[in-house]
């Protein structure tokens, strides 16, 4: 794996700028404030990838929300899903009769979200909606229908704003396309 010390050397191009990310997440925050007006809301951030999206969204929302986290992993250090979900950190609470908003960084094959929806409905959540910052429509093998989508993106390997390759590049402050040479031969 050819990771360089400075992320810029490994980025092919900027796909979504920081300004566009901020503006779009701001629009979604306003929409969520409206849609959940007068209702209780538990926001569940899916670590690690969604960390930037969660903090950016919550600082823009005005509604008083309850916040929790789960850690799910399926890619490990690879560019393709392993096909199985590892529950690394579970919720430590009862979600029965709770309105839940899942905050996710990307839906690619849809496996992670399908697994999580089944999981939360088995725990008798009252409602579960998804906000995903990015959606790769082409990648969907498992049908999921997120209500809130930041951006539809092409089928390219992207990093930044929380998204990683081999646990690196999460701190790139925009969404960038990773140079193929970085992961070629994997
Ligand atoms: C990534 C991402 C999503 C999931 C999407 O997680 O954060 O949770 O993959 O892919 P899918 O739609 O094909 O299931 P990853 O396993 O890389 O863990 P991470 O969030 O810690 O990076």
XYZ file of N, CA and C and ligand atoms in Angstrom:
580
model
N 0.861 -1.196 0.000
C 0.000 0.000 0.000
C 0.897 1.246 0.000
N 0.656 2.161 -0.968
C 1.566 3.298 -1.113
C 1.072 4.585 -0.489
N 0.796 4.595 0.800
C 0.327 5.825 1.438
C 1.463 6.830 1.520
N 1.209 8.077 1.082
C 2.246 9.086 1.273
C 1.968 9.816 2.584
N 2.960 10.535 3.050
C 2.799 11.165 4.367
C 1.751 12.280 4.343
N 1.690 12.992 3.215
C 0.724 14.084 3.102
C -0.405 13.665 2.180
N -1.637 13.825 2.647
C -2.752 13.256 1.897
C -2.889 13.818 0.492
N -2.500 15.074 0.306
C -2.731 15.722 -1.002
C -2.049 14.978 -2.145
N -0.912 14.355 -1.862
C -0.185 13.619 -2.910
C -0.997 12.436 -3.428
N -1.934 11.947 -2.624
C -2.652 10.722 -2.976
C -4.065 10.977 -3.499
N -4.459 12.239 -3.587
C -5.819 12.551 -4.029
C -5.797 12.920 -5.514
N -6.634 12.243 -6.277
C -6.752 12.499 -7.724
C -7.433 13.846 -7.980
N -8.589 14.039 -7.332
C -9.304 15.315 -7.488
C -10.321 15.489 -6.355
N -10.712 16.752 -6.162
C -11.751 17.039 -5.165
C -13.101 16.723 -5.808
N -13.895 15.877 -5.155
C -15.219 15.560 -5.696
C -16.269 16.502 -5.098
N -16.185 16.737 -3.784
C -17.128 17.661 -3.128
C -16.331 18.546 -2.171
N -16.427 19.845 -2.381
C -15.628 20.791 -1.581
C -16.204 20.940 -0.178
N -15.393 21.511 0.712
C -15.852 21.766 2.083
C -17.064 22.686 2.102
N -17.055 23.693 1.218
C -18.177 24.640 1.166
C -19.461 23.926 0.765
N -19.373 23.085 -0.262
C -20.572 22.366 -0.707
C -21.062 21.389 0.364
N -20.129 20.759 1.071
C -20.518 19.847 2.155
C -21.268 20.610 3.237
N -20.687 21.742 3.628
C -21.296 22.563 4.678
C -22.683 23.045 4.293
N -22.812 23.515 3.052
C -24.105 24.048 2.611
C -25.170 22.959 2.573
N -24.821 21.822 2.033
C -25.805 20.739 1.892
C -26.207 20.178 3.269
N -25.232 20.033 4.145
C -25.559 19.515 5.486
C -26.434 20.545 6.222
N -26.202 21.814 5.970
C -27.038 22.875 6.552
C -28.489 22.742 6.094
N -28.686 22.459 4.802
C -30.058 22.292 4.277
C -30.737 21.101 4.956
N -29.982 20.025 5.110
C -30.571 18.826 5.717
C -30.882 19.058 7.195
N -30.024 19.790 7.879
C -30.280 20.119 9.296
C -31.604 20.882 9.430
N -31.847 21.837 8.528
C -33.100 22.611 8.573
C -34.303 21.709 8.335
N -34.158 20.806 7.364
C -35.235 19.876 7.039
C -35.553 18.972 8.228
N -34.495 18.493 8.900
C -34.689 17.612 10.056
C -35.368 18.354 11.205
N -34.965 19.605 11.425
C -35.623 20.413 12.465
C -37.125 20.478 12.209
N -37.499 20.640 10.938
C -38.917 20.718 10.562
C -39.600 19.376 10.738
N -38.978 18.324 10.172
C -39.630 17.007 10.133
C -39.827 16.409 11.527
N -38.936 16.740 12.450
C -39.037 16.145 13.795
C -39.569 17.149 14.824
N -40.155 18.225 14.348
C -40.705 19.220 15.280
C -41.749 18.559 16.202
N -41.596 18.755 17.492
C -42.571 18.213 18.451
C -42.408 16.737 18.744
N -41.365 16.111 18.145
C -41.145 14.665 18.389
C -39.807 14.455 19.076
N -39.737 13.393 19.871
C -38.429 13.043 20.437
C -37.554 12.464 19.326
N -36.249 12.638 19.411
C -35.367 12.106 18.358
C -34.042 11.646 18.950
N -33.738 10.366 18.653
C -32.424 9.822 18.993
C -31.607 9.738 17.703
N -30.483 10.457 17.661
C -29.572 10.392 16.522
C -28.516 9.336 16.837
N -28.381 8.360 15.937
C -27.331 7.345 16.119
C -26.283 7.525 15.028
N -25.091 7.925 15.435
C -23.980 8.090 14.503
C -23.261 6.770 14.330
N -22.968 6.414 13.080
C -22.303 5.140 12.806
C -20.809 5.380 12.603
N -20.054 4.969 13.595
C -18.598 5.160 13.584
C -17.946 4.049 12.767
N -16.743 4.323 12.228
C -16.075 5.597 12.455
C -16.395 6.626 11.366
N -16.771 6.131 10.180
C -16.854 7.010 9.000
C -17.711 8.255 9.159
N -18.797 8.163 9.961
C -19.747 9.274 9.999
C -19.352 10.389 10.973
N -18.184 10.278 11.584
C -17.832 11.216 12.666
C -17.889 12.688 12.241
N -17.353 13.019 11.069
C -17.385 14.417 10.604
C -18.819 14.845 10.283
N -19.563 13.933 9.648
C -20.946 14.254 9.249
C -21.808 14.496 10.490
N -21.629 13.685 11.521
C -22.443 13.831 12.741
C -22.188 15.189 13.390
N -20.921 15.522 13.598
C -20.633 16.780 14.304
C -21.072 17.973 13.461
N -20.847 17.886 12.159
C -21.236 18.988 11.276
C -22.753 19.172 11.265
N -23.487 18.056 11.221
C -24.956 18.133 11.210
C -25.486 18.680 12.533
N -24.970 18.134 13.636
C -25.553 18.491 14.932
C -25.275 19.935 15.318
N -24.134 20.477 14.874
C -23.890 21.888 15.220
C -24.804 22.808 14.412
N -25.392 22.271 13.350
C -26.297 23.090 12.523
C -27.765 22.894 12.896
N -28.088 21.784 13.586
C -29.486 21.556 13.977
C -29.810 22.381 15.215
N -31.044 22.857 15.290
C -31.431 23.648 16.455
C -32.233 22.825 17.443
N -32.803 21.735 16.923
C -33.598 20.863 17.790
C -32.708 20.232 18.854
N -33.280 20.038 20.035
C -32.572 19.374 21.121
C -32.667 17.866 20.905
N -31.548 17.223 20.551
C -31.610 15.792 20.235
C -30.788 14.966 21.215
N -31.161 13.705 21.296
C -30.410 12.724 22.079
C -29.408 12.088 21.110
N -28.191 11.832 21.557
C -27.148 11.340 20.651
C -26.510 10.069 21.183
N -26.349 9.118 20.291
C -25.627 7.897 20.662
C -24.836 7.398 19.458
N -24.020 6.385 19.690
C -23.141 5.885 18.631
C -23.152 4.367 18.584
N -22.914 3.863 17.377
C -22.593 2.441 17.208
C -21.377 2.377 16.297
N -20.573 1.346 16.469
C -19.453 1.145 15.540
C -19.696 -0.146 14.771
N -19.792 0.003 13.451
C -19.986 -1.147 12.565
C -18.848 -1.156 11.567
N -18.401 -2.334 11.202
C -17.296 -2.400 10.260
C -17.481 -3.571 9.303
N -17.230 -3.303 8.032
C -17.314 -4.397 7.047
C -16.207 -4.328 6.000
N -15.539 -3.182 5.900
C -14.512 -3.043 4.862
C -13.117 -3.381 5.373
N -12.893 -3.273 6.681
C -11.543 -3.482 7.205
C -10.582 -2.540 6.500
N -9.491 -3.075 5.959
C -8.525 -2.219 5.259
C -8.663 -2.315 3.751
N -9.806 -2.806 3.278
C -9.970 -3.062 1.842
C -10.827 -1.995 1.158
N -10.830 -2.017 -0.187
C -11.708 -1.100 -0.930
C -13.057 -1.753 -1.234
N -13.176 -3.053 -0.975
C -14.462 -3.727 -1.205
C -15.007 -4.314 0.093
N -16.362 -4.296 0.196
C -17.010 -4.832 1.393
C -16.678 -6.318 1.571
N -16.438 -6.719 2.816
C -16.162 -8.135 3.106
C -17.438 -8.955 2.972
N -18.590 -8.251 2.979
C -19.863 -8.969 2.864
C -20.450 -9.361 4.204
N -19.702 -9.113 5.280
C -20.292 -9.386 6.592
C -20.031 -8.206 7.529
N -20.987 -7.984 8.414
C -20.929 -6.814 9.300
C -20.386 -7.227 10.658
N -19.438 -6.451 11.151
C -18.926 -6.693 12.499
C -19.466 -5.589 13.417
N -20.181 -6.006 14.455
C -20.687 -5.034 15.432
C -19.586 -4.815 16.465
N -18.858 -3.713 16.314
C -17.694 -3.449 17.168
C -18.133 -2.804 18.482
N -19.110 -1.889 18.384
C -19.636 -1.246 19.602
C -21.144 -1.087 19.477
N -21.850 -1.647 20.422
C -23.317 -1.637 20.389
C -23.855 -0.443 21.180
N -25.151 -0.202 21.029
C -25.834 0.780 21.871
C -25.930 0.210 23.279
N -25.941 1.096 24.244
C -26.032 0.661 25.626
C -27.353 1.160 26.207
N -28.434 0.944 25.470
C -29.730 1.460 25.922
C -30.863 0.727 25.218
N -32.054 0.950 25.730
C -33.264 0.390 25.144
C -33.824 1.408 24.140
N -34.113 0.985 22.908
C -34.618 1.939 21.909
C -36.091 1.704 21.574
N -36.749 0.893 22.382
C -38.170 0.611 22.155
C -38.965 1.916 22.109
N -39.851 2.036 21.113
C -40.725 3.217 20.946
C -39.974 4.529 20.711
N -38.767 4.445 20.227
C -37.960 5.656 20.006
C -37.911 5.995 18.513
N -37.974 7.304 18.197
C -37.741 7.744 16.813
C -36.238 7.869 16.613
N -35.732 7.148 15.613
C -34.285 7.112 15.402
C -33.917 7.701 14.050
N -32.858 8.513 14.042
C -32.242 8.949 12.787
C -30.831 8.376 12.771
N -30.556 7.512 11.796
C -29.206 6.985 11.626
C -28.421 8.012 10.807
N -27.216 8.333 11.254
C -26.355 9.216 10.455
C -25.170 8.399 9.962
N -25.068 8.334 8.637
C -24.071 7.480 7.985
C -23.269 8.327 6.990
N -22.030 7.918 6.720
C -21.239 8.685 5.750
C -21.514 8.265 4.319
N -21.636 6.945 4.102
C -21.842 6.486 2.721
C -22.646 5.192 2.689
N -23.522 5.099 1.676
C -24.166 3.824 1.366
C -23.602 3.369 0.031
N -22.967 2.219 0.054
C -22.382 1.672 -1.180
C -23.170 0.423 -1.572
N -22.816 -0.747 -1.021
C -23.599 -1.948 -1.348
C -24.956 -1.935 -0.639
N -25.059 -1.164 0.462
C -26.301 -1.106 1.240
C -26.356 -2.151 2.350
N -25.328 -3.005 2.403
C -25.334 -4.098 3.381
C -25.384 -3.588 4.832
N -24.558 -2.574 5.117
C -24.493 -2.053 6.494
C -25.860 -1.519 6.935
N -26.501 -0.725 6.066
C -27.782 -0.131 6.455
C -28.893 -1.169 6.535
N -28.847 -2.147 5.648
C -29.865 -3.196 5.700
C -29.746 -3.954 7.033
N -28.530 -4.280 7.392
C -28.273 -4.990 8.654
C -28.782 -4.165 9.838
N -28.482 -2.875 9.810
C -28.821 -2.009 10.944
C -30.332 -1.774 11.063
N -31.010 -1.610 9.929
C -32.465 -1.431 9.973
C -33.121 -2.666 10.598
N -32.713 -3.847 10.145
C -33.258 -5.084 10.728
C -33.017 -5.113 12.236
N -31.802 -4.755 12.608
C -31.375 -4.794 14.014
C -32.244 -3.862 14.876
N -32.451 -2.631 14.390
C -33.191 -1.642 15.199
C -34.687 -1.953 15.242
N -35.229 -2.484 14.142
C -36.647 -2.839 14.174
C -36.890 -4.052 15.081
N -35.920 -4.953 15.128
C -36.054 -6.085 16.063
C -36.093 -5.578 17.498
N -35.431 -4.457 17.746
C -35.430 -3.876 19.095
C -36.636 -2.963 19.317
N -37.582 -2.990 18.357
C -38.884 -2.303 18.461
C -38.811 -0.774 18.476
N -37.872 -0.207 17.695
C -37.846 1.250 17.521
C -39.172 1.690 16.900
N -39.639 2.912 17.258
C -40.913 3.391 16.717
C -40.758 3.745 15.243
N -39.660 4.419 14.892
C -39.392 4.770 13.495
C -37.884 4.855 13.300
N -37.435 4.501 12.099
C -36.006 4.598 11.794
C -35.853 5.219 10.411
N -35.183 6.375 10.344
C -34.869 7.002 9.056
C -33.352 7.102 8.937
N -32.898 7.280 7.694
C -31.455 7.345 7.447
C -31.082 8.676 6.799
N -30.041 9.307 7.342
C -29.368 10.388 6.616
C -27.993 9.861 6.233
N -27.748 9.752 4.937
C -26.414 9.403 4.476
C -25.829 10.576 3.699
N -24.598 10.922 4.020
C -23.969 12.046 3.316
C -23.798 11.711 1.836
N -23.353 10.484 1.558
C -23.093 10.075 0.174
C -23.854 8.799 -0.142
N -24.279 8.688 -1.388
C -24.936 7.461 -1.826
C -24.402 7.085 -3.199
N -23.928 5.830 -3.308
C -23.497 5.292 -4.601
C -24.615 4.418 -5.103
N -25.492 4.976 -5.913
C -26.662 4.219 -6.391
C -26.250 2.958 -7.133
N -25.180 3.091 -7.915
C -24.722 1.952 -8.730
C -24.283 0.771 -7.872
N -23.829 1.074 -6.666
C -23.262 0.024 -5.823
C -24.304 -0.829 -5.119
N -25.550 -0.329 -5.015
C -26.577 -1.001 -4.199
C -26.860 -2.428 -4.633
N -26.528 -3.348 -3.751
C -26.934 -4.733 -3.998
C -28.106 -5.033 -3.079
N -28.118 -4.333 -1.945
C -29.155 -4.561 -0.949
C -30.045 -3.328 -0.956
N -31.355 -3.531 -1.082
C -32.244 -2.386 -1.228
C -32.390 -1.627 0.094
N -31.987 -0.373 0.079
C -32.271 0.520 1.205
C -32.687 1.859 0.618
N -33.531 2.554 1.354
C -34.109 3.780 0.808
C -33.924 4.931 1.799
N -32.743 5.573 1.805
C -32.518 6.647 2.782
C -33.417 7.850 2.498
N -34.019 8.395 3.539
C -34.911 9.546 3.345
C -34.111 10.820 3.062
N -32.928 10.926 3.677
C -32.115 12.142 3.536
C -30.769 11.757 2.909
N -30.473 12.359 1.759
C -29.223 12.050 1.055
C -28.500 13.360 0.745
N -27.225 13.411 1.128
C -26.447 14.614 0.831
C -26.134 14.721 -0.650
N -25.424 13.724 -1.165
C -24.987 13.743 -2.569
C -25.012 12.331 -3.143
N -25.477 12.214 -4.386
C -25.300 10.968 -5.152
C -23.925 11.065 -5.782
N -23.146 10.003 -5.671
C -21.798 10.061 -6.251
C -21.555 8.888 -7.196
N -20.598 9.079 -8.137
C -20.286 7.985 -9.064
C -19.546 6.859 -8.359
N -19.373 5.761 -9.068
C -18.764 4.572 -8.475
C -17.227 4.680 -8.466
N -16.710 5.597 -7.666
C -15.265 5.786 -7.546
C -14.918 5.662 -6.066
N -13.664 5.340 -5.765
C -13.307 5.177 -4.356
C -12.957 6.536 -3.756
N -13.780 6.975 -2.792
C -13.602 8.309 -2.223
C -13.149 8.233 -0.769
N -12.423 9.263 -0.377
C -11.958 9.379 1.012
C -12.189 10.808 1.485
N -12.008 11.000 2.790
C -12.095 12.338 3.365
C -13.386 12.564 4.117
N -13.409 13.601 4.932
C -14.582 13.963 5.723
C -15.073 12.729 6.504
N -14.120 11.957 7.016
C -14.461 10.777 7.807
C -14.236 9.461 7.083
N -14.281 9.479 5.752
C -14.132 8.221 5.002
C -12.652 7.864 4.857
N -12.371 6.570 4.982
C -10.968 6.155 5.009
C -10.586 5.202 3.885
N -9.285 5.041 3.737
C -8.734 3.862 3.076
C -7.662 3.341 4.025
N -7.807 2.095 4.477
C -6.837 1.519 5.405
C -6.687 2.356 6.666
N -7.790 2.969 7.104
C -7.880 3.814 8.317
C -7.217 5.194 8.158
N -6.627 5.483 7.007
C -6.039 6.816 6.776
C -6.967 7.672 5.920
N -6.624 8.920 5.769
C -7.325 9.928 4.941
C -8.629 10.425 5.566
N -8.996 9.953 6.769
C -10.260 10.420 7.347
C -10.229 11.929 7.565
N -9.044 12.475 7.825
C -8.937 13.904 8.148
C -8.787 14.802 6.928
N -8.913 14.261 5.719
C -9.007 15.122 4.527
C -10.309 15.920 4.683
N -10.266 17.261 4.594
C -11.462 18.028 4.958
C -12.544 18.134 3.872
N -12.345 17.453 2.739
C -13.344 17.435 1.649
C -13.483 15.987 1.192
N -14.417 15.741 0.251
C -14.518 14.391 -0.325
C -13.653 14.364 -1.584
N -12.671 13.465 -1.585
C -11.749 13.396 -2.716
C -11.692 11.991 -3.292
N -11.356 11.929 -4.588
C -11.177 10.623 -5.228
C -9.734 10.199 -4.994
N -9.572 8.977 -4.461
C -8.227 8.480 -4.164
C -7.554 8.006 -5.453
N -6.278 8.331 -5.608
C -5.543 7.860 -6.787
C -5.529 6.337 -6.798
N -5.781 5.773 -7.962
C -5.860 4.314 -8.067
C -4.566 3.636 -7.625
N -3.453 4.299 -7.889
C -2.150 3.730 -7.550
C -2.006 3.427 -6.064
N -2.768 4.115 -5.243
C -2.657 3.920 -3.793
C -3.166 2.534 -3.387
N -4.241 2.091 -4.073
C -4.823 0.802 -3.662
C -4.693 -0.282 -4.740
N -4.038 0.057 -5.860
C -3.894 -0.912 -6.949
C -3.137 -2.153 -6.472
N -3.578 -3.313 -6.902
C -2.880 -4.540 -6.530
C -3.393 -5.110 -5.231
N -4.405 -4.455 -4.625
C -4.954 -4.952 -3.354
C -5.566 -6.325 -3.539
C -18.140 2.032 5.582
C -19.069 3.210 5.751
C -20.424 2.572 5.877
C -20.312 1.319 5.050
C -21.006 1.500 3.732
O -17.801 1.506 6.841
O -18.742 3.996 6.870
O -20.725 2.251 7.221
O -18.903 1.089 4.859
O -20.803 0.422 2.869
P -21.926 -0.606 2.419
O -23.127 0.176 1.973
O -21.268 -1.321 1.257
O -22.219 -1.541 3.558
P -16.472 0.650 7.136
O -16.778 -0.789 7.241
O -15.413 1.030 6.144
O -16.080 1.169 8.591
P -15.698 2.682 9.034
O -16.971 3.459 9.104
O -15.043 2.485 10.378
O -14.737 3.227 8.001
